[in-house]
Short mmCIF file of C-alpha atoms in Angstrom, two decimals:
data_model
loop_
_atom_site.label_atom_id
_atom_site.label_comp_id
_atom_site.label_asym_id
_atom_site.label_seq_id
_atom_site.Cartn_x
_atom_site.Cartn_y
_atom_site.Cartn_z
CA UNK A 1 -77.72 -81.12 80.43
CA UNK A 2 -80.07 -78.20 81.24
CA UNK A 3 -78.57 -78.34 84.66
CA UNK A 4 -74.75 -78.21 83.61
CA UNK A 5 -75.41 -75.10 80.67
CA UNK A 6 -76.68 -73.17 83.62
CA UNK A 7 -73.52 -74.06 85.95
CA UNK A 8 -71.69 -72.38 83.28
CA UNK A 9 -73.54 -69.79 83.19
CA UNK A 10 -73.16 -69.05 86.81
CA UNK A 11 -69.75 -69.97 86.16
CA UNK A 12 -69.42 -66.95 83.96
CA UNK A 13 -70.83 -64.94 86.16
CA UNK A 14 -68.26 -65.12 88.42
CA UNK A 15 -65.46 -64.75 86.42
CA UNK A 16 -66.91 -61.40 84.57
CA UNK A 17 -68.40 -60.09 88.51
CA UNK A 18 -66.23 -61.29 91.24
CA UNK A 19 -62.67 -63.65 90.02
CA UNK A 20 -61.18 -60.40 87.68
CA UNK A 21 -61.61 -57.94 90.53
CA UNK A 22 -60.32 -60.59 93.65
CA UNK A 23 -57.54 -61.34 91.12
CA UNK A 24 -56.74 -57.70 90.91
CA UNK A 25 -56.53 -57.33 94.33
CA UNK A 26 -54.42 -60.66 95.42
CA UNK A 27 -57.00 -61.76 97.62
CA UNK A 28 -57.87 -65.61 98.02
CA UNK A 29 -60.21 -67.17 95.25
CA UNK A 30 -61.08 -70.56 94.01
CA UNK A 31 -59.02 -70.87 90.69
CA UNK A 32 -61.35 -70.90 87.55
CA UNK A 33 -60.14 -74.15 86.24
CA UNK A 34 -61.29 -76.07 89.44
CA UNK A 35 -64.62 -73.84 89.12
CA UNK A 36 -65.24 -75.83 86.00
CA UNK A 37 -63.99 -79.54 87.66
CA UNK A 38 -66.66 -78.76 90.56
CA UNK A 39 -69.10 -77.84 88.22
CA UNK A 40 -68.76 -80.70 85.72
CA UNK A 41 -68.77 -82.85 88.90
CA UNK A 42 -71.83 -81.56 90.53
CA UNK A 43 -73.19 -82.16 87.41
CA UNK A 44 -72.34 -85.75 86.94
CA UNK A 45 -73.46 -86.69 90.13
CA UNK A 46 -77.20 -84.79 89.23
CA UNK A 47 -77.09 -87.10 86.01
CA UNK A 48 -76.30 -90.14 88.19
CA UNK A 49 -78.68 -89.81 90.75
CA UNK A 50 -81.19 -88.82 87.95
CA UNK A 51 -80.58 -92.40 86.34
CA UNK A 52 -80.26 -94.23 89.63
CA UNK A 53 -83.52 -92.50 91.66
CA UNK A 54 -85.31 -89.52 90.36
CA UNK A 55 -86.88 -90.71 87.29
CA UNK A 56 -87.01 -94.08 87.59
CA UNK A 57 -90.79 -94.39 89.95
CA UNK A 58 -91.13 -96.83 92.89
CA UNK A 59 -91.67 -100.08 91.27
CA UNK A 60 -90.18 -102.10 93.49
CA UNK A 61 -90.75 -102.43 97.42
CA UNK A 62 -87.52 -103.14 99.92
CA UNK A 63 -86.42 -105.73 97.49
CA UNK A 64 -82.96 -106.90 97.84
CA UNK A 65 -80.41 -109.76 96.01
CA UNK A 66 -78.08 -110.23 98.52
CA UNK A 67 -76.21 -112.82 95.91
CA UNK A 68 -72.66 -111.80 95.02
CA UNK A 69 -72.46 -112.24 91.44
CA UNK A 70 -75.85 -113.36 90.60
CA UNK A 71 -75.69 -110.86 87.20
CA UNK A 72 -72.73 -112.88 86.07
CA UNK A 73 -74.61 -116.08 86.43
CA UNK A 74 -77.61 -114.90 84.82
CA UNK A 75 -75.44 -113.46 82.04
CA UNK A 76 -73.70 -117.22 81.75
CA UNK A 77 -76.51 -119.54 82.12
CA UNK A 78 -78.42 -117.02 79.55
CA UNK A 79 -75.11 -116.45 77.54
CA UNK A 80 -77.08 -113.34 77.06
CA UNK A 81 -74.98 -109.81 76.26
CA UNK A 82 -77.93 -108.41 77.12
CA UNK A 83 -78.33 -110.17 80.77
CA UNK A 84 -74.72 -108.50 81.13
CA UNK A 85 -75.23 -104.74 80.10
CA UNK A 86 -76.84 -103.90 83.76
CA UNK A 87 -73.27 -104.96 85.30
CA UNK A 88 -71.48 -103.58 82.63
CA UNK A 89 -73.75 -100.36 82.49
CA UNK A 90 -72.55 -99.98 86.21
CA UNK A 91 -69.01 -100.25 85.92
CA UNK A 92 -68.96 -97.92 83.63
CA UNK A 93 -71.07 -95.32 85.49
CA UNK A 94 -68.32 -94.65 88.28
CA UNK A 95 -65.43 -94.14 86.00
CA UNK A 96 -65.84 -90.58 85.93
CA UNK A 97 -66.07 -90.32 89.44
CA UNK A 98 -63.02 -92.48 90.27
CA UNK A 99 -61.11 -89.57 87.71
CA UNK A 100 -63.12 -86.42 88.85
CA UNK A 101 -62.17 -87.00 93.16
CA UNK A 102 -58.66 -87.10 92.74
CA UNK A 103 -58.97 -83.91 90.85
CA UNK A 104 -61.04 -82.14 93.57
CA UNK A 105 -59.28 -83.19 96.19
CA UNK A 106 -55.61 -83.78 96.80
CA UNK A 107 -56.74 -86.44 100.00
CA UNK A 108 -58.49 -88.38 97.43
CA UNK A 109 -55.77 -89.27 95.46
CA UNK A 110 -54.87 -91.47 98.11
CA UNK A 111 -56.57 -94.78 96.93
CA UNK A 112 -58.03 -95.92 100.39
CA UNK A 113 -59.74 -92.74 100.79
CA UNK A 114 -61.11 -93.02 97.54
CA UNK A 115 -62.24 -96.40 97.61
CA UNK A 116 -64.15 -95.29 100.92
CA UNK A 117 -65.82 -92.70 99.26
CA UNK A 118 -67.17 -94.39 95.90
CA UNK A 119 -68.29 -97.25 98.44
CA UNK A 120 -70.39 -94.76 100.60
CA UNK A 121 -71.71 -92.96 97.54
CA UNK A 122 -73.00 -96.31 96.13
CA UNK A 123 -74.29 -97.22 99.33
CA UNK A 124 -76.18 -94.59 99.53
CA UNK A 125 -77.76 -95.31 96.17
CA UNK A 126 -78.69 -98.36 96.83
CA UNK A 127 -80.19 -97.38 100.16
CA UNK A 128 -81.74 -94.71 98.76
CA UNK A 129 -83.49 -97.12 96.14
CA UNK A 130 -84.35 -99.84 98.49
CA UNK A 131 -86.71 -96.90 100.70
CA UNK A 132 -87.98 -95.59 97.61
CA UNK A 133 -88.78 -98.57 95.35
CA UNK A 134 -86.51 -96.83 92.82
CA UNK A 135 -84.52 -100.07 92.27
CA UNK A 136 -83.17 -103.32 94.35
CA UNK A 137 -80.68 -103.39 96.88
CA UNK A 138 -78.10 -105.61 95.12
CA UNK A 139 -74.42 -106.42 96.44
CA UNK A 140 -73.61 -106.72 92.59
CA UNK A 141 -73.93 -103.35 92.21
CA UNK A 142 -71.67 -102.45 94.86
CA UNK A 143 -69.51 -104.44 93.28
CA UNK A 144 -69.59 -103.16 90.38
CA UNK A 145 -70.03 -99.44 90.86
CA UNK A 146 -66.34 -99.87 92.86
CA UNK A 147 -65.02 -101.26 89.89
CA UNK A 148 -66.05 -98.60 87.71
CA UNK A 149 -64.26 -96.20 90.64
CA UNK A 150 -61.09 -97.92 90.61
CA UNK A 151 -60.83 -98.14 87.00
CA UNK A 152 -61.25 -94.27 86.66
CA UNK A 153 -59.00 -94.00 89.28
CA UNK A 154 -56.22 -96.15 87.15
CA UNK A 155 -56.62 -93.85 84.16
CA UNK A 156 -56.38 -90.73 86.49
CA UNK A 157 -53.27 -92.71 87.71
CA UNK A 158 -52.06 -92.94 84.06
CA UNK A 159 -52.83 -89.58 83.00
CA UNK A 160 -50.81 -88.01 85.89
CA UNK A 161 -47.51 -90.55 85.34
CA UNK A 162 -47.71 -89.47 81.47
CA UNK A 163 -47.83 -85.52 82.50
CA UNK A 164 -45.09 -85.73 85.20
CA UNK A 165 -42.52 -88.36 83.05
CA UNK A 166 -43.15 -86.65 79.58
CA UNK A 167 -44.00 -90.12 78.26
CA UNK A 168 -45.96 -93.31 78.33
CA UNK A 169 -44.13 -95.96 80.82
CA UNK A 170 -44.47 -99.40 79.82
CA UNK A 171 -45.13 -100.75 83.79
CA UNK A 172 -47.64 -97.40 84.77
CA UNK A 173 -49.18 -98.32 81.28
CA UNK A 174 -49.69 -101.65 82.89
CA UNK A 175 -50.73 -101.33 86.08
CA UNK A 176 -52.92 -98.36 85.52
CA UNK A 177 -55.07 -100.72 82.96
CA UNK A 178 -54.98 -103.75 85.47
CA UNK A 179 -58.44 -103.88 86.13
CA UNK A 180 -59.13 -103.70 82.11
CA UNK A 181 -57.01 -105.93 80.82
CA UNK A 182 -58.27 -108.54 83.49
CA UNK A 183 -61.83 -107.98 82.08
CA UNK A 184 -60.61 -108.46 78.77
CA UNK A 185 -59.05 -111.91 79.62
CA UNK A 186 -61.94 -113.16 81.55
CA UNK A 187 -64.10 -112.45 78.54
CA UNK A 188 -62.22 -114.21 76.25
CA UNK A 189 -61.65 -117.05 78.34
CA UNK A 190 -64.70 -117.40 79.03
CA UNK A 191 -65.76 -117.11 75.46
CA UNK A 192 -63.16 -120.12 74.54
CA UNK A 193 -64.64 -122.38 77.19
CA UNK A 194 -68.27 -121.80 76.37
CA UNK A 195 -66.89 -122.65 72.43
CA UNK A 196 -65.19 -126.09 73.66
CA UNK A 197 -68.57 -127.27 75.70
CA UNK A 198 -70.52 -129.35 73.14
CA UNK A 199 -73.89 -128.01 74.61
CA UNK A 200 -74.92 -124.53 75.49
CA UNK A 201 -76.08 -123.25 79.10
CA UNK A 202 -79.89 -123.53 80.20
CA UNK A 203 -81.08 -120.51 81.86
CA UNK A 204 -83.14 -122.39 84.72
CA UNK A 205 -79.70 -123.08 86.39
CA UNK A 206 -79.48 -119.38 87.23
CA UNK A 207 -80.35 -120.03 91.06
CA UNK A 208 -78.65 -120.20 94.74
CA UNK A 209 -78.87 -123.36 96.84
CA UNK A 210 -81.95 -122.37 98.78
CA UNK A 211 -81.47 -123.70 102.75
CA UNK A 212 -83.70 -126.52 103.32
CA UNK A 213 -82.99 -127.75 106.69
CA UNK A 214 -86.47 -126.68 107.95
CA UNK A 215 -88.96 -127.22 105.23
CA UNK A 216 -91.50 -129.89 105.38
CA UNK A 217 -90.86 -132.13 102.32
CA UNK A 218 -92.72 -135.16 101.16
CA UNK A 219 -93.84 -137.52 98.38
CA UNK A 220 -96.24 -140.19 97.62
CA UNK A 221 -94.38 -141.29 94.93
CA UNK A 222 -92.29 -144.31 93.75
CA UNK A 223 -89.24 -143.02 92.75
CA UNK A 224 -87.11 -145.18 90.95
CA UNK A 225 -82.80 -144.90 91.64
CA UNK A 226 -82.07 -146.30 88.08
CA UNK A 227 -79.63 -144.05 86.37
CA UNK A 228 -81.12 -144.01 82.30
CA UNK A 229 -80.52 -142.33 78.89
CA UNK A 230 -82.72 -139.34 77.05
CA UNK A 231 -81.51 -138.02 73.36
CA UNK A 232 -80.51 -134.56 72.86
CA UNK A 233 -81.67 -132.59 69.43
CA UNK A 234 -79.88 -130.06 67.58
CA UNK A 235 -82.77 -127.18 66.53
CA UNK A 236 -81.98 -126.77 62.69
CA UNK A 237 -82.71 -123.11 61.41
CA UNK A 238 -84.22 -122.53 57.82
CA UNK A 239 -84.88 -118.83 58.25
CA UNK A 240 -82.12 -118.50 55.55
CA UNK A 241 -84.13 -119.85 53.25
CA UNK A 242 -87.06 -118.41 53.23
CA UNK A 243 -86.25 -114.57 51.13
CA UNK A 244 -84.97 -116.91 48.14
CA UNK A 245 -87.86 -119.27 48.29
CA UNK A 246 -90.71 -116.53 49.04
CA UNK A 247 -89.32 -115.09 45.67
CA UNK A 248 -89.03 -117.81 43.57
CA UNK A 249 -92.57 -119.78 44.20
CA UNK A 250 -94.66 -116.28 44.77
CA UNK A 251 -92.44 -113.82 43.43
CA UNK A 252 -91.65 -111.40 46.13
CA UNK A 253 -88.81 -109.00 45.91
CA UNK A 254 -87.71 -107.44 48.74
CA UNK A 255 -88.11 -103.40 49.08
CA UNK A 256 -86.42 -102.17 52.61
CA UNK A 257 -85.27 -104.43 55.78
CA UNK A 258 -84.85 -103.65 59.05
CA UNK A 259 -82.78 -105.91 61.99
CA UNK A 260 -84.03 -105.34 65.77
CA UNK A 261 -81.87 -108.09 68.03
CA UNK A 262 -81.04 -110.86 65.70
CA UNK A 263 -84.85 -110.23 64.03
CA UNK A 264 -85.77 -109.14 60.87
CA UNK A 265 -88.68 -107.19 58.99
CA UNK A 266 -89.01 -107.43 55.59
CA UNK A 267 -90.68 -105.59 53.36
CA UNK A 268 -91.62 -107.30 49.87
CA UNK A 269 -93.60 -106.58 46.88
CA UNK A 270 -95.41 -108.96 43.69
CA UNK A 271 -95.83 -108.17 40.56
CA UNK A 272 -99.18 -106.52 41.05
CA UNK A 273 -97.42 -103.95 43.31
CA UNK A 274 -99.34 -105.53 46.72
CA UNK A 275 -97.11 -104.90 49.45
CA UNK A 276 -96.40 -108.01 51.93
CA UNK A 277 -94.13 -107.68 55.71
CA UNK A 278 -92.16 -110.75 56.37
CA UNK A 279 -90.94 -111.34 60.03
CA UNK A 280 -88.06 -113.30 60.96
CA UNK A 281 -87.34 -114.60 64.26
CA UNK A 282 -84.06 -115.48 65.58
CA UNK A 283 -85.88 -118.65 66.64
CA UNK A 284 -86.67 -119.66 62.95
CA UNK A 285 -90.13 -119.13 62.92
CA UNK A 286 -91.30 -116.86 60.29
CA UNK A 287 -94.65 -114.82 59.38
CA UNK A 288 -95.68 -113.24 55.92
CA UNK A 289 -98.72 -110.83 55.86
CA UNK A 290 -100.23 -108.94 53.31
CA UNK A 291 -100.03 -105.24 54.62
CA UNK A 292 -103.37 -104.09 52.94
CA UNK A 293 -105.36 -106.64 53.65
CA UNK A 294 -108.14 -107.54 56.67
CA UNK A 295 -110.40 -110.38 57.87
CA UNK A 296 -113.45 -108.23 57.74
CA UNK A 297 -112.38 -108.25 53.97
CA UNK A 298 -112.87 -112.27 53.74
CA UNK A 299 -116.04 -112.59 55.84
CA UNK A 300 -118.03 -110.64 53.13
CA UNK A 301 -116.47 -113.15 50.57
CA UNK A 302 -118.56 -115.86 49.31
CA UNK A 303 -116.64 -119.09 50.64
CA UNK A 304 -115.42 -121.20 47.55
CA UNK A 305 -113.57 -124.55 47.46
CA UNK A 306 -110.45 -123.18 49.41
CA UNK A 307 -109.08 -126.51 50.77
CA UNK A 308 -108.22 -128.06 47.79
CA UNK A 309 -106.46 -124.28 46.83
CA UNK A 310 -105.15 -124.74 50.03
CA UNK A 311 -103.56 -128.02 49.38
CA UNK A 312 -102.13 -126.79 45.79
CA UNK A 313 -100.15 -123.97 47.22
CA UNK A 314 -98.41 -125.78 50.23
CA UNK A 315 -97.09 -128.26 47.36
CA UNK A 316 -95.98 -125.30 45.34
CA UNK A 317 -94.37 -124.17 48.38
CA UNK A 318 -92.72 -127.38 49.97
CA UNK A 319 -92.66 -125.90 53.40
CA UNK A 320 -94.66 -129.10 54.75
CA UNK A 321 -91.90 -131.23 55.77
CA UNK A 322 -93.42 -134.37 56.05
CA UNK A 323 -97.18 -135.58 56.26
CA UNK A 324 -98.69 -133.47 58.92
CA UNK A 325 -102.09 -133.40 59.86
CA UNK A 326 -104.76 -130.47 59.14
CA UNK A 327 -106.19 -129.84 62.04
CA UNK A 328 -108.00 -126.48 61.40
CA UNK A 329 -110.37 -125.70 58.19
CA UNK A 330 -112.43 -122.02 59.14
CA UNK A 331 -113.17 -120.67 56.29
CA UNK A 332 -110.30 -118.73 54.81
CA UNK A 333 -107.88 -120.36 57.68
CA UNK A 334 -105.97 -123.72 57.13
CA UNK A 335 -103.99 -124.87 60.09
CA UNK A 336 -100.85 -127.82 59.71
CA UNK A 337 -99.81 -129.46 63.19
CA UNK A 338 -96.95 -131.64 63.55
CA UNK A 339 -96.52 -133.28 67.26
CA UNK A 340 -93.75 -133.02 69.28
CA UNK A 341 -92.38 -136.88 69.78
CA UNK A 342 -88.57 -135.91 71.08
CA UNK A 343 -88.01 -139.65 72.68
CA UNK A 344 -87.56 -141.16 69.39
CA UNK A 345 -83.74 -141.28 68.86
CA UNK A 346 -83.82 -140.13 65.48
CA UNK A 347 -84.52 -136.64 63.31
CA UNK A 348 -88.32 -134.95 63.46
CA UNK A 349 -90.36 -131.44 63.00
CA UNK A 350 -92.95 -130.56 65.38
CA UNK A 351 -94.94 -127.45 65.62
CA UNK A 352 -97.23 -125.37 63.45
CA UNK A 353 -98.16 -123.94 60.16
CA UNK A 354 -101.37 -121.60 58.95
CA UNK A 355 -102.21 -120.11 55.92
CA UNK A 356 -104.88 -117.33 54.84
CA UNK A 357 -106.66 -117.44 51.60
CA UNK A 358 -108.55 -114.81 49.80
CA UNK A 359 -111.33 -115.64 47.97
CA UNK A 360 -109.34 -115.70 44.67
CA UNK A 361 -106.95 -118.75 46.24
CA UNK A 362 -104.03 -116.10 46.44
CA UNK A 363 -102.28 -116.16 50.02
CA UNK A 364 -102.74 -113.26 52.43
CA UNK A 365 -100.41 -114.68 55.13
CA UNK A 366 -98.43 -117.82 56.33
CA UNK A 367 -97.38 -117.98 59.70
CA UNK A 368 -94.49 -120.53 59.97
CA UNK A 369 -93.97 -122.38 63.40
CA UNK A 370 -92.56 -125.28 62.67
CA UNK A 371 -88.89 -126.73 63.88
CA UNK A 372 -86.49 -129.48 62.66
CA UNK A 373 -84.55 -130.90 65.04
CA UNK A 374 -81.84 -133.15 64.29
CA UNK A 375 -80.89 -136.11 66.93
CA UNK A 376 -77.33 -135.69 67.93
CA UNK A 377 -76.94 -138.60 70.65
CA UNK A 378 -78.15 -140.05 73.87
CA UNK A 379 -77.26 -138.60 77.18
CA UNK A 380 -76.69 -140.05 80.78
CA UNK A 381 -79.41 -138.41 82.49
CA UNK A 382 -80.87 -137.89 86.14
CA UNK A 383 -82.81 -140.98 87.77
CA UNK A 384 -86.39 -139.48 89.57
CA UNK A 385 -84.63 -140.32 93.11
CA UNK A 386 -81.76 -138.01 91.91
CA UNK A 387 -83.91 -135.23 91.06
CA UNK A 388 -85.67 -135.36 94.51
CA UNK A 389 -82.49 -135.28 96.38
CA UNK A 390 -81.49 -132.48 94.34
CA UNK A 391 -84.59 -130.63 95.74
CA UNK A 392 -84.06 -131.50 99.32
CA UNK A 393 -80.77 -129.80 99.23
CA UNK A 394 -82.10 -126.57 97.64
CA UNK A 395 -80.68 -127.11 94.21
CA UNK A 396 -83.42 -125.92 92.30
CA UNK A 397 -85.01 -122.67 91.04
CA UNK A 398 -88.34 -121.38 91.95
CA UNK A 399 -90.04 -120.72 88.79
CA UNK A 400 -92.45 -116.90 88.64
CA UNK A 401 -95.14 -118.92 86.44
CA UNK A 402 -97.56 -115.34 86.53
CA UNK A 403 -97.71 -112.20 87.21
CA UNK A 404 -99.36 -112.69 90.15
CA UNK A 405 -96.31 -114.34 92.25
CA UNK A 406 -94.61 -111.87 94.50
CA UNK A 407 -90.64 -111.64 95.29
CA UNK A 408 -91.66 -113.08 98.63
CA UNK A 409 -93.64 -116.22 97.28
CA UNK A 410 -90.24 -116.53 95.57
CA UNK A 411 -87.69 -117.66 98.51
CA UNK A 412 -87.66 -120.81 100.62
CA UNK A 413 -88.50 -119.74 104.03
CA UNK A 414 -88.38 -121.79 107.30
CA UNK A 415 -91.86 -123.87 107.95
CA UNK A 416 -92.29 -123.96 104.38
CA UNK A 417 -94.02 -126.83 103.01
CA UNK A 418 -93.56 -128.83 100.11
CA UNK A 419 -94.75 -132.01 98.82
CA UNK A 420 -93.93 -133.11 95.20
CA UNK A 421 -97.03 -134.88 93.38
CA UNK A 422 -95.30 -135.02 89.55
CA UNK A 423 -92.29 -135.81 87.36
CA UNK A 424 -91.97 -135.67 83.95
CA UNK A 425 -89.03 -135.57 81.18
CA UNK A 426 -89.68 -132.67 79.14
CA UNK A 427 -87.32 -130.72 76.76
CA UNK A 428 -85.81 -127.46 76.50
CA UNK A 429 -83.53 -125.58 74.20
CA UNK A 430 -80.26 -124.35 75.50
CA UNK A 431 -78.51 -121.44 74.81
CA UNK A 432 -76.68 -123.31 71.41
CA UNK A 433 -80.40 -124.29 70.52
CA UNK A 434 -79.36 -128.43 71.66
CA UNK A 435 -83.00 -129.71 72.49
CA UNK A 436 -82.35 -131.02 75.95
CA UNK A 437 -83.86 -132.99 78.53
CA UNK A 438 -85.29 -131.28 81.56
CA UNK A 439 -87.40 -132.52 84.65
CA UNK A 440 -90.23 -130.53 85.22
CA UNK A 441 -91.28 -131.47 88.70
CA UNK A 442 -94.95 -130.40 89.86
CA UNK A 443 -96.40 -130.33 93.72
CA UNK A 444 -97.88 -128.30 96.46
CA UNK A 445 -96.32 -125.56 97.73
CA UNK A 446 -97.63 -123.84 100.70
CA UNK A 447 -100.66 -125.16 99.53
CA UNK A 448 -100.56 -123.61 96.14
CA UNK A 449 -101.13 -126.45 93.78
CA UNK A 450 -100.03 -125.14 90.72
CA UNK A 451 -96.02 -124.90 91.96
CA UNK A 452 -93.60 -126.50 89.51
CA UNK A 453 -89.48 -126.43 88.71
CA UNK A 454 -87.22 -126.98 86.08
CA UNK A 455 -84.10 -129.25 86.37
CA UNK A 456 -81.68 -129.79 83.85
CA UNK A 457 -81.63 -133.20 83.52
CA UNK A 458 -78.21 -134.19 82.31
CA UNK A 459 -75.63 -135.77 85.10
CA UNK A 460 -72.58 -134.39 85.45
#
């Protein structure tokens, strides 16, 4: 911004030292209204390039996603708004570029010259950020940053057609917001069809068939070619709940609340005037702490009968769904555990639940990690030999399990070797919260023992 105020400024300059007298005199001068479009446009592109390369650092090195499309993907096996905002944070970037050329530049209203432009200037961002680290070379953004261009074109398009007819024509209306309108219907097509599936996405399938032909695969193991069932859960959120029941067994009122993402913090209050934060996941867990108080405070307690205390409140509370085991007694700490038994075919909880006591039996904090899941039905599923032929034709992501793995320990290269040692049905929660079943396949890669992936284990 700093940089377009003192455009205008020289801007001004101009008009009060040199435009008035070369206007006088009928000699040739830039007009002062395309003084201002070259200014506003020189700075756009200083904002761009700021956002693109300047101030983002070098925290990447010659990384590139050659994938067409891989955003979308990650956006639809995530169902994520959130995976989508790069892509749509792109398109919209260009726009003003795609209505700023034509404006500068009578060749550049000519749409193949334009396209070539906003194509070279993207190019050169991306370059620019693969040799500096500032980013990734990605074709999606090419792809997108040209979008953005020809939409801004198409409203420059419209703009003009209303000036020069005197009105808004149904067919330039049209055809100027193509591009648009096509977005629009994709999205809420798109929307429908994720509606109608009766499960949600799983992000694992967010990968490109890697090219297998010369990697060393093996197994020891007996794989058996048996097509079989596994159940499929429906998580059952009780987040809801638990304002209304925090005030009604320990009488907390709530003061202020605050949403981040789907999250909530609470703040709540007793009688007494103590002061208690409640946290709410989107996930249904939930925590309650009391803001003033610290651990240091209950070591220099003398320890009473607490369990029994313990025991009395979690009745009062009926937050224990069924019998669950205590696992943990330290002190002023109580820890619940249920187990997580998902091949039974019928409704259970699993997870965990603590509780802090002070010395008084009066709670401190409950931290609430436990999760109902209701069975829905069975599902055809994946046979072990499926799941290995899946992996010798590529079908299958490559999981960054640390911090530690590279983006080059994360690609299937030629004289790679892998041999798979383990299979196991696990479960995983899709992006409608269905518990589903999932492979998780362990082995050797390159000699790292610790490799594993993540297949979705329902057949199509």
């Amino acid at each position: 911004m700093a940089f377009v105020g003192f455009e205008f400024i020289c801007i001004a300059l101009y008009y009060f030292c040199y435009y008035r007298k070369q206007k006088l005199e009928e000699k040739p001068l830039i007009h002062i209204k395309k003084l201002i479009w070259i200014a506003l446009f020189i700075g756009y592109l200083a904002l761009v390039l700021n956002l693109t390369i300047i101030s983002r650092g070098s925290s990447h090195h010659m990384e590139m996603n050659l994938h067409l499309f891989s955003g979308y993907v990650e956006a639809w096996n995530s169902y994520s708004y959130r995976k989508l905002q790069p892509s749509i944070y792109n398109i919209l970037m260009l726009i003003p570029m795609g209505i700023l050329l034509p404006i500068l530049s009578r060749k550049l209203t000519t749409f193949k010259w334009l396209i070539i432009v906003i194509l070279s200037f993207t190019l050169f961002i991306e370059t620019c950020q693969l040799f500096t680290g500032a980013g990734i070379f990605e074709l999606d953004d090419l792809f997108n940053n040209t979008v953005g261009g020809v939409i801004g074109y198409q409203f420059y398009r419209l703009y003009t057609s209303i000036i020069q007819h005197k009105k808004v024509r149904m067919k330039s209306l049209i055809g100027s917001l193509s591009i648009p309108l096509l977005m629009v219907f994709l999205f809420v097509g798109i929307t429908i069809a994720y509606s109608k599936q009766e499960f949600g996405n799983l992000s694992i399938n967010s990968y490109y068939k890697w090219d297998m032909k010369d990697v060393h695969m093996t197994t020891s193991m007996q794989l058996n070619s048996v097509p079989t069932m596994a159940p499929v859960y429906k998580k059952v959120n009780h987040s809801d709940e638990v304002e209304g029941l925090l005030h009604r067994k320990l009488g907390l009122s709530a003061l202020n609340t605050t949403a981040k993402e789907g999250d909530r913090e609470i703040l709540l209050e007793d009688k007494s005037g103590s002061q208690y934060t409640l946290f709410l996941s989107t996930h249904g867990n939930w925590n309650l702490t009391e803001n003033n108080y610290t651990h240091q405070q209950a070591a220099l307690t003398k320890q009473g009968p607490l369990r029994q205390k313990a025991m009395v409140i979690m009745d009062n509370l009926d937050i224990l769904p069924q019998k669950a085991d205590l696992i943990t007694e330290e002190g002023d700490q109580f820890q619940w555990s249920l187990s997580d038994t998902p091949h039974i075919n019928k409704d259970y909880w699993s997870g965990d639940l603590s509780l802090g006591l002070k010395k008084d039996g009066s709670i401190y904090s409950v931290s609430y990690e436990l999760q109902e899941h209701h069975f829905i039905r069975e599902m055809d599923i994946l046979s072990p030999k499926d799941v290995y032929e899946r992996i010798k034709k590529g079908e299958f992501p490559l999981i960054k399990r640390n911090a530690i793995l590279t983006p080059d320990m994360l690609v299937i290269k030629k004289g790679d070797k892998l041999e798979v040692t383990g299979m196991e049905l696990t479960f995983m929660y899709d992006t409608k919260e269905f518990y589903q079943p999932v492979y998780r396949v362990s082995g050797i890669f390159n000699g790292d023992s610790n490799w594993y992936t993540l297949i979705q284990a329902q057949r199509n």
